[in-house]
XYZ file of C-alpha atoms in Angstrom:
319
model
C -62.558 6.155 -1.848
C -61.180 2.889 -0.758
C -58.184 3.154 1.521
C -54.992 1.470 0.161
C -54.286 -1.869 2.066
C -50.519 -1.552 0.865
C -47.889 1.317 0.206
C -45.060 0.398 -2.154
C -42.052 2.180 -0.774
C -38.770 2.179 -3.117
C -35.141 2.709 -2.072
C -32.835 3.926 -4.825
C -29.430 2.433 -5.185
C -28.007 4.743 -7.091
C -24.024 4.572 -7.803
C -22.130 5.778 -4.446
C -25.201 5.259 -2.284
C -24.999 4.396 1.106
C -26.061 0.603 1.493
C -26.103 0.656 5.544
C -28.555 3.515 5.172
C -31.038 1.050 2.571
C -30.551 -1.856 4.694
C -31.691 0.417 7.983
C -34.120 1.762 5.829
C -35.277 -1.475 5.083
C -35.397 -2.804 8.828
C -36.871 -0.060 10.011
C -39.883 -0.371 7.780
C -40.086 -4.165 8.384
C -40.048 -3.266 12.435
C -43.028 -0.760 11.469
C -45.070 -3.582 9.282
C -44.958 -6.198 12.074
C -45.876 -3.425 14.845
C -49.020 -2.563 12.660
C -49.628 -5.929 11.971
C -50.399 -6.701 15.653
C -52.930 -4.056 16.136
C -56.201 -5.866 15.498
C -57.932 -2.941 16.178
C -56.863 -1.111 13.114
C -57.159 -1.699 9.186
C -53.452 -0.279 8.491
C -52.422 -0.739 5.082
C -48.904 -3.178 4.832
C -45.595 -1.682 3.977
C -43.805 -3.498 0.778
C -39.963 -2.544 0.606
C -37.968 -2.767 -2.794
C -35.047 -1.680 -4.157
C -34.406 0.542 -7.590
C -31.110 0.202 -8.824
C -29.040 2.452 -11.105
C -25.803 1.118 -12.647
C -23.249 3.067 -14.694
C -24.348 3.374 -17.845
C -28.164 3.238 -17.380
C -30.646 5.495 -18.009
C -33.436 3.196 -16.130
C -33.414 1.369 -13.003
C -33.738 -2.130 -12.320
C -36.865 -2.366 -10.191
C -37.759 -4.351 -7.671
C -38.981 -8.033 -7.463
C -42.359 -6.739 -6.803
C -42.234 -4.975 -10.009
C -44.858 -1.924 -10.569
C -44.774 1.860 -9.214
C -43.713 2.828 -6.302
C -45.892 5.264 -3.730
C -42.721 6.405 -2.270
C -39.146 6.581 -3.475
C -36.453 7.582 -1.313
C -33.112 8.329 -2.324
C -30.249 7.507 0.630
C -27.224 9.538 1.243
C -24.221 8.521 0.001
C -20.319 8.312 1.586
C -19.011 9.889 -2.170
C -19.280 13.428 -2.981
C -22.944 14.351 -4.167
C -23.417 13.256 -7.925
C -22.370 15.106 -10.670
C -24.821 16.877 -12.823
C -24.394 14.672 -15.606
C -24.831 11.545 -13.257
C -27.813 12.991 -12.104
C -29.364 13.818 -15.198
C -30.822 10.433 -16.172
C -31.599 9.327 -12.407
C -33.485 12.920 -11.893
C -35.848 12.343 -15.031
C -36.729 9.042 -14.512
C -37.605 10.475 -10.461
C -39.637 13.499 -11.895
C -41.685 11.212 -14.207
C -42.532 9.373 -11.302
C -43.636 12.308 -9.207
C -45.949 13.448 -12.040
C -47.774 10.116 -12.046
C -48.402 10.918 -8.166
C -45.295 8.909 -6.210
C -43.813 11.058 -3.235
C -40.011 11.626 -3.347
C -37.915 11.930 -0.043
C -33.988 12.554 0.070
C -31.667 12.029 2.670
C -28.144 14.152 3.227
C -26.288 14.089 -0.359
C -29.377 12.416 -2.189
C -30.541 16.326 -2.026
C -28.498 17.039 -5.011
C -29.924 14.065 -7.230
C -33.342 15.429 -6.143
C -32.756 19.060 -6.931
C -31.504 18.009 -10.433
C -35.451 17.339 -10.840
C -36.173 20.822 -10.955
C -38.844 19.862 -8.482
C -37.078 22.042 -5.403
C -37.207 24.982 -7.588
C -39.167 28.019 -5.485
C -39.253 25.527 -2.230
C -37.332 24.938 0.792
C -35.139 22.197 1.040
C -32.692 20.596 3.567
C -29.175 18.287 3.387
C -26.276 17.526 5.276
C -24.906 20.920 6.531
C -21.462 20.749 5.438
C -22.870 20.893 1.764
C -24.732 24.399 2.132
C -22.492 26.644 0.234
C -22.200 23.676 -2.514
C -25.581 23.125 -2.909
C -26.812 27.145 -2.963
C -24.025 27.712 -5.599
C -25.474 24.547 -7.578
C -29.043 25.223 -6.921
C -29.934 28.931 -6.588
C -33.384 28.551 -7.016
C -33.878 26.376 -4.091
C -33.855 27.847 -0.718
C -31.361 25.322 1.363
C -32.347 25.561 4.979
C -29.536 23.182 6.494
C -30.881 24.179 10.411
C -33.657 21.957 9.827
C -33.232 18.151 9.819
C -36.384 17.771 7.926
C -38.592 19.711 5.373
C -42.006 17.971 4.767
C -43.752 19.305 1.859
C -46.298 16.356 1.311
C -45.270 15.261 -1.920
C -41.534 15.668 -1.369
C -39.202 15.408 1.707
C -35.673 16.099 2.391
C -33.617 15.286 5.328
C -30.285 16.421 6.779
C -27.437 14.438 7.865
C -25.889 10.613 7.136
C -28.160 9.362 9.757
C -31.287 10.940 9.248
C -32.825 7.948 7.879
C -34.110 7.020 10.794
C -35.740 10.784 11.047
C -37.323 10.279 7.503
C -38.325 6.968 7.800
C -40.199 7.649 10.996
C -41.714 10.647 9.333
C -43.360 7.879 6.853
C -44.177 5.534 9.130
C -46.394 8.171 11.152
C -47.923 9.489 7.826
C -49.000 5.619 6.549
C -49.379 3.892 9.924
C -49.883 6.499 12.488
C -48.308 7.861 15.360
C -48.754 4.944 17.941
C -47.097 2.782 15.217
C -44.135 5.328 14.695
C -43.639 5.498 18.767
C -43.428 1.741 18.843
C -40.972 1.671 16.009
C -38.773 4.209 17.374
C -38.772 2.498 20.721
C -37.990 -0.525 19.342
C -34.419 0.823 17.522
C -33.936 3.142 20.489
C -33.978 6.282 18.505
C -35.591 9.829 19.007
C -38.635 10.023 17.251
C -39.056 13.229 14.671
C -38.528 16.679 15.995
C -34.550 17.165 16.160
C -33.044 19.657 14.387
C -29.615 19.608 12.298
C -28.616 23.005 13.832
C -28.184 20.966 17.107
C -25.147 19.275 15.725
C -23.382 21.583 13.037
C -20.754 23.190 13.706
C -20.177 26.947 11.735
C -17.899 26.548 9.086
C -16.689 30.384 8.006
C -16.198 30.910 4.400
C -12.828 31.893 3.362
C -12.187 30.972 0.054
C -14.368 33.848 -1.563
C -11.078 35.863 -2.612
C -11.646 39.061 -0.873
C -8.360 39.289 0.744
C -9.484 42.494 2.992
C -12.252 40.646 4.303
C -10.139 37.859 5.018
C -7.891 39.997 7.135
C -11.069 40.790 9.173
C -12.188 37.101 9.360
C -8.699 36.176 10.894
C -8.466 39.020 13.356
C -12.086 37.940 14.583
C -11.382 34.629 14.883
C -7.827 35.277 17.029
C -9.433 37.453 19.466
C -12.452 35.409 19.690
C -14.403 38.287 18.362
C -14.205 40.242 21.496
C -14.423 43.469 19.902
C -16.933 43.660 16.778
C -17.217 47.512 16.311
C -17.511 48.237 12.807
C -14.906 51.009 12.956
C -12.302 48.345 14.293
C -13.486 45.986 11.890
C -13.320 48.658 8.774
C -9.913 49.438 10.580
C -8.268 45.822 10.596
C -9.990 45.154 6.535
C -8.314 48.428 5.468
C -11.862 49.558 4.110
C -14.282 52.359 4.481
C -16.927 51.508 6.585
C -20.145 51.333 4.274
C -17.784 49.296 2.029
C -16.551 47.257 4.502
C -20.119 46.266 5.705
C -21.402 45.525 2.149
C -18.232 43.263 0.979
C -18.049 41.081 4.412
C -21.570 40.334 3.299
C -21.177 39.662 -0.236
C -18.140 37.333 1.162
C -19.298 35.413 4.172
C -23.191 35.629 3.314
C -23.588 37.063 7.057
C -23.293 40.646 8.481
C -20.240 41.299 10.708
C -22.671 41.080 13.862
C -24.118 37.413 12.900
C -20.724 35.944 12.138
C -19.258 37.146 15.441
C -22.158 35.773 17.140
C -21.415 32.290 15.454
C -17.713 32.339 16.497
C -18.597 33.288 19.903
C -21.455 30.574 20.060
C -18.943 27.940 18.780
C -16.484 28.481 21.597
C -19.696 28.341 23.924
C -20.521 25.159 22.871
C -17.045 23.646 23.315
C -17.326 25.050 26.814
C -20.460 23.303 27.356
C -19.724 19.990 25.817
C -16.345 19.495 27.569
C -16.475 21.560 30.734
C -18.180 22.489 33.982
C -18.413 26.324 34.196
C -21.362 27.947 34.718
C -23.290 29.593 32.081
C -23.059 32.735 33.155
C -19.403 32.519 33.511
C -19.454 30.906 30.044
C -21.309 33.967 28.619
C -18.706 36.414 30.025
C -15.469 34.550 28.551
C -16.878 34.496 25.108
C -17.610 37.823 25.160
C -21.125 38.681 26.476
C -21.446 40.954 29.939
C -24.925 40.371 29.736
C -26.154 36.411 30.463
C -29.574 36.888 29.163
C -28.354 38.049 25.912
C -25.914 35.087 25.360
C -29.048 32.963 26.315
C -31.037 34.558 23.670
C -28.755 34.058 20.909
C -27.205 30.756 21.643
C -31.111 29.530 21.516
C -31.406 31.354 18.285
C -28.705 29.851 16.663
C -28.386 26.220 18.056
C -32.094 25.937 18.771
C -31.253 24.741 22.522
C -30.693 26.573 25.531
C -27.264 26.629 26.799
C -28.366 24.096 29.964
C -30.259 21.961 27.371
C -27.224 21.559 24.906
C -24.724 21.026 28.060
C -27.303 18.207 28.925
C -27.453 16.402 25.800
C -23.694 16.866 24.848
C -21.620 17.131 27.550
C -18.756 14.490 27.539
C -16.697 13.840 30.649
């Protein structure tokens, strides 16, 4: 089988697409293409980038000037609300047809809503921006959304999390088509980290408060006010005015977490603020947020954030 001499990458300009990400991706692939061309000892394909433009009221996009199908189609982020089902449907139909023809599909941030509308993510794991977790799960219940991860690469479909994760997905594709050496050269030229970060390094804990269960909301407010220092089932159930077994069931249904997990995330959130803006030792912070055992605190912090407290402070400290 003869290797491809050109990889056609299509950037999908749907209504509301973030133009800076589109232009940034085009620049990233141009830098990678130039780096690959300077390596005379390798037979690497050229990267050809074009834009497929959807306009309001059109079911098919205007193709790139180069014409022809793309090997990869990338859905950029949006600064607006994610596309509604009605707006996404014609784009999703076109994307599904391209995928059936062998095209790789990739989404960034809110672009995942367009990709999920195709049905191709059903039964798979996918990521989007962490602020969309609840809305995405509600709209696409058959997709296993994992917003702790910045990139999920399933081979034929890739999804990335935050607005700026276009750099990560761009470098991921450069690595796939041009190899790790060119990918690292491109990252160095752009002064960005190579792929390997996780979205949970950056995401904060946003409690679910609009569930409509007034009893559970009382317990949530009490946990927030007290810093989740007392998380015993007896105390929490009393705050909610519920029998203990009923409280456990309703708390999980309302928040998506057990009361212990919920309290841990509140405590870790407070610890992150102290690590980012203060200089207290980690052991002292552990005690302040409710952990008598610093080792337990470090274990919980790493499980939730993906970094140790010291690594988090080193990366994000302001002062």
